XYZ file of C-alpha atoms in Angstrom:
261
model
C 26.647 56.461 -18.215
C 28.463 53.253 -19.167
C 32.143 53.286 -18.304
C 35.039 51.206 -17.028
C 38.410 51.488 -15.350
C 41.176 48.915 -15.223
C 42.202 49.135 -11.568
C 45.207 46.825 -11.939
C 46.585 44.633 -14.685
C 49.301 42.014 -15.015
C 50.660 38.912 -13.327
C 50.892 40.833 -10.032
C 47.144 41.419 -9.914
C 44.030 42.170 -11.971
C 40.820 44.062 -11.257
C 38.345 46.037 -13.381
C 35.489 48.351 -12.455
C 32.437 48.344 -14.747
C 29.962 51.142 -14.022
C 26.591 51.719 -15.675
C 24.092 54.076 -14.023
C 23.503 52.621 -10.542
C 25.264 49.300 -11.298
C 28.859 48.968 -10.136
C 30.637 45.671 -10.810
C 34.111 44.674 -9.650
C 35.574 42.103 -12.020
C 38.261 40.080 -10.222
C 40.025 40.985 -6.997
C 43.646 40.141 -7.709
C 45.158 42.917 -5.590
C 44.968 43.524 -1.859
C 41.636 44.469 -0.322
C 43.168 47.714 0.901
C 44.276 48.633 -2.591
C 40.894 47.634 -4.018
C 39.164 49.897 -1.512
C 41.468 52.788 -2.354
C 41.125 52.353 -6.117
C 37.342 52.155 -5.983
C 37.103 55.187 -3.729
C 39.327 57.161 -6.099
C 36.580 56.687 -8.678
C 33.874 57.684 -6.217
C 32.671 54.134 -5.578
C 31.902 52.998 -2.035
C 33.019 49.331 -1.883
C 30.019 48.502 0.319
C 27.698 49.675 -2.460
C 29.076 47.453 -5.212
C 26.388 45.521 -7.033
C 28.585 42.405 -7.203
C 32.082 41.011 -7.438
C 32.448 38.820 -10.522
C 35.389 36.392 -10.761
C 36.781 35.162 -14.091
C 38.853 32.301 -12.636
C 40.750 31.191 -9.571
C 44.371 32.088 -10.369
C 46.050 34.131 -7.647
C 46.473 37.241 -9.779
C 42.662 37.388 -10.060
C 41.589 36.454 -6.513
C 44.461 37.492 -4.218
C 42.388 40.056 -2.328
C 39.001 38.387 -2.678
C 38.783 36.647 0.689
C 39.636 39.725 2.758
C 37.535 42.001 0.542
C 34.556 39.653 0.907
C 34.905 39.681 4.699
C 35.000 43.479 4.761
C 32.153 44.128 2.369
C 28.869 42.185 2.238
C 28.723 42.153 -1.552
C 27.383 39.256 -3.692
C 30.075 37.187 -5.425
C 29.620 35.425 -8.760
C 31.876 32.727 -10.242
C 31.574 29.539 -12.266
C 31.080 26.227 -10.530
C 34.632 25.199 -11.330
C 36.002 28.423 -9.891
C 33.967 27.991 -6.711
C 35.445 24.510 -6.329
C 38.960 25.921 -6.561
C 38.131 28.712 -4.091
C 37.596 26.058 -1.427
C 35.714 27.152 1.678
C 35.194 30.772 0.655
C 31.443 30.314 0.168
C 31.161 28.837 3.670
C 33.256 31.619 5.134
C 31.276 34.507 3.654
C 27.866 32.804 3.604
C 26.310 30.814 0.808
C 23.503 33.379 0.455
C 26.084 35.781 -1.029
C 27.563 33.276 -3.474
C 26.130 32.757 -6.948
C 27.134 30.514 -9.840
C 27.832 31.625 -13.398
C 27.393 29.395 -16.419
C 29.233 30.112 -19.673
C 26.745 31.187 -22.313
C 24.040 32.133 -19.803
C 23.556 35.888 -19.455
C 23.263 37.356 -15.960
C 21.453 40.663 -15.476
C 22.684 43.179 -12.941
C 20.030 45.868 -13.179
C 20.371 47.318 -16.653
C 23.681 45.556 -17.359
C 23.709 42.204 -19.139
C 26.864 40.243 -18.311
C 27.569 37.468 -20.795
C 30.178 34.942 -19.584
C 32.059 33.222 -22.404
C 34.218 30.123 -21.901
C 37.905 30.557 -22.727
C 40.908 28.308 -23.208
C 43.140 28.811 -20.168
C 44.714 26.489 -17.622
C 42.132 27.124 -14.917
C 39.182 24.998 -13.745
C 36.321 26.768 -15.557
C 37.527 30.190 -16.747
C 35.386 32.772 -18.504
C 35.675 36.219 -20.050
C 32.826 38.704 -20.320
C 30.855 40.797 -22.749
C 28.917 43.532 -20.942
C 25.904 45.132 -22.620
C 24.127 48.305 -21.563
C 22.074 50.853 -23.467
C 22.950 49.332 -26.820
C 26.696 49.488 -26.043
C 29.076 46.555 -25.671
C 32.239 46.219 -23.585
C 34.519 43.194 -23.967
C 36.847 42.120 -21.156
C 39.011 39.290 -22.446
C 42.258 38.271 -20.763
C 43.929 34.960 -19.916
C 43.294 33.491 -23.350
C 45.310 30.618 -24.739
C 43.977 31.336 -28.214
C 41.003 32.968 -29.909
C 38.957 30.601 -32.044
C 35.944 31.233 -34.248
C 33.462 30.894 -31.388
C 35.219 33.476 -29.259
C 35.764 35.830 -32.179
C 32.052 35.731 -32.871
C 31.222 36.507 -29.255
C 33.508 39.528 -28.983
C 32.974 40.999 -32.459
C 31.895 44.599 -32.987
C 32.211 45.941 -29.454
C 32.344 49.615 -28.569
C 35.363 49.049 -26.307
C 37.867 46.266 -25.668
C 40.029 45.343 -22.728
C 42.148 42.681 -24.403
C 45.118 40.657 -23.248
C 48.439 41.456 -24.905
C 50.619 39.429 -22.596
C 54.006 38.920 -24.182
C 56.409 39.539 -27.005
C 57.260 36.082 -28.319
C 60.944 36.932 -28.921
C 61.373 38.395 -25.444
C 59.670 35.388 -23.882
C 61.761 32.839 -25.763
C 65.008 34.658 -24.927
C 64.024 35.416 -21.340
C 64.879 33.791 -18.037
C 61.676 31.827 -17.479
C 62.161 28.037 -17.265
C 61.117 26.221 -20.403
C 58.057 24.578 -18.831
C 56.691 28.046 -18.005
C 57.492 29.387 -21.480
C 55.696 26.412 -23.005
C 52.660 27.043 -20.782
C 52.448 30.716 -21.759
C 52.878 29.970 -25.455
C 50.406 27.089 -25.422
C 46.696 26.938 -26.215
C 45.839 27.323 -22.524
C 48.292 30.141 -21.849
C 48.264 33.802 -22.819
C 47.924 35.903 -25.974
C 51.026 37.420 -27.529
C 51.112 40.981 -28.828
C 50.804 39.712 -32.383
C 47.865 37.474 -31.520
C 46.157 40.412 -29.812
C 46.667 42.589 -32.883
C 45.406 39.913 -35.246
C 42.356 39.326 -33.058
C 41.519 43.018 -32.949
C 41.914 43.337 -36.707
C 39.300 40.595 -37.123
C 36.731 41.683 -34.517
C 36.632 45.466 -34.242
C 33.760 47.135 -36.041
C 32.628 50.580 -37.096
C 31.417 51.393 -33.614
C 34.674 50.480 -31.842
C 36.176 53.579 -30.244
C 38.622 52.334 -27.623
C 41.120 49.524 -27.065
C 42.943 48.931 -23.785
C 45.716 46.336 -23.854
C 45.926 44.429 -20.589
C 47.705 41.703 -18.616
C 51.158 42.619 -19.964
C 54.031 40.503 -18.694
C 56.490 42.526 -16.634
C 59.508 40.556 -17.874
C 58.462 39.554 -21.382
C 56.772 42.697 -22.642
C 56.686 46.475 -22.335
C 53.905 48.988 -22.991
C 55.536 50.517 -26.060
C 56.476 47.109 -27.440
C 52.867 45.944 -27.141
C 51.384 49.141 -28.580
C 53.812 49.167 -31.502
C 53.135 45.538 -32.395
C 49.357 45.868 -32.187
C 49.277 49.208 -33.992
C 51.403 47.833 -36.846
C 48.888 45.061 -37.467
C 45.938 47.445 -37.278
C 47.625 49.837 -39.689
C 47.823 47.061 -42.254
C 44.030 46.852 -42.025
C 43.533 50.630 -42.236
C 42.605 50.870 -38.565
C 45.345 53.172 -37.354
C 42.763 55.736 -36.175
C 41.820 53.667 -33.114
C 43.206 54.954 -29.804
C 45.185 52.233 -28.058
C 45.932 52.448 -24.347
C 47.923 50.103 -22.119
C 46.566 49.346 -18.657
C 49.162 50.179 -15.990
C 50.302 47.455 -13.659
C 50.048 49.349 -10.376
C 47.668 52.232 -11.095
C 44.082 52.638 -12.212
C 43.182 53.960 -15.630
C 40.747 56.853 -15.847
C 37.081 56.012 -16.216
C 36.663 55.433 -19.945
C 33.261 55.809 -21.559
C 31.974 52.834 -23.525
C 30.939 54.207 -26.888
């Protein structure tokens, strides 16, 4: 079995469960520890039996519950060196023997799961996204992307399943109430992907084996699930890819466990 669930998604908090046989990985802990516990248990996962917590970067919506969760559960934690720097004294607090460092481009093996961290353009210290490989299947988890260049497209191409950022509708963002400096950050090369950019990326990278797309990290003010799905689907239809099921990860609920492949 190789499956995943998006436990939470959006600027209010992000977390993903990746499950393959006896390996259970929690990617990010951007919601409260209590909610993380509840969400994991709903999927039949004992938080104390997680293989590891893996952190993509240090922004609050990805680490909000990490400190409390790490105190409650003696689970190994993995992050890049830059992320560890931004997390301050967390490694001292939980014990350095539980803290491990990721390097972009260097695959880490958790049992039968190969986790490939890939550097991304985002306004964090050393952010990464992940390609997970198990049993010949590939899952891509890619959010908090300022843009997708050739290197990143090559890394995420031809996956069985995608969790991909579709953060904002450009028109809604430009007309919205955010201050201009925040709009400029979101629209910039170290910000977030728009719906159109997500659709264009998918049209370039999905392959014959791709069976599922989950749009994630939607802005609450500058997007809506149907707006995102419509924009992405329109671009995919132009490429003859309208057959692909497209889901949107809820902000405050977990998705079902989706099979990879």
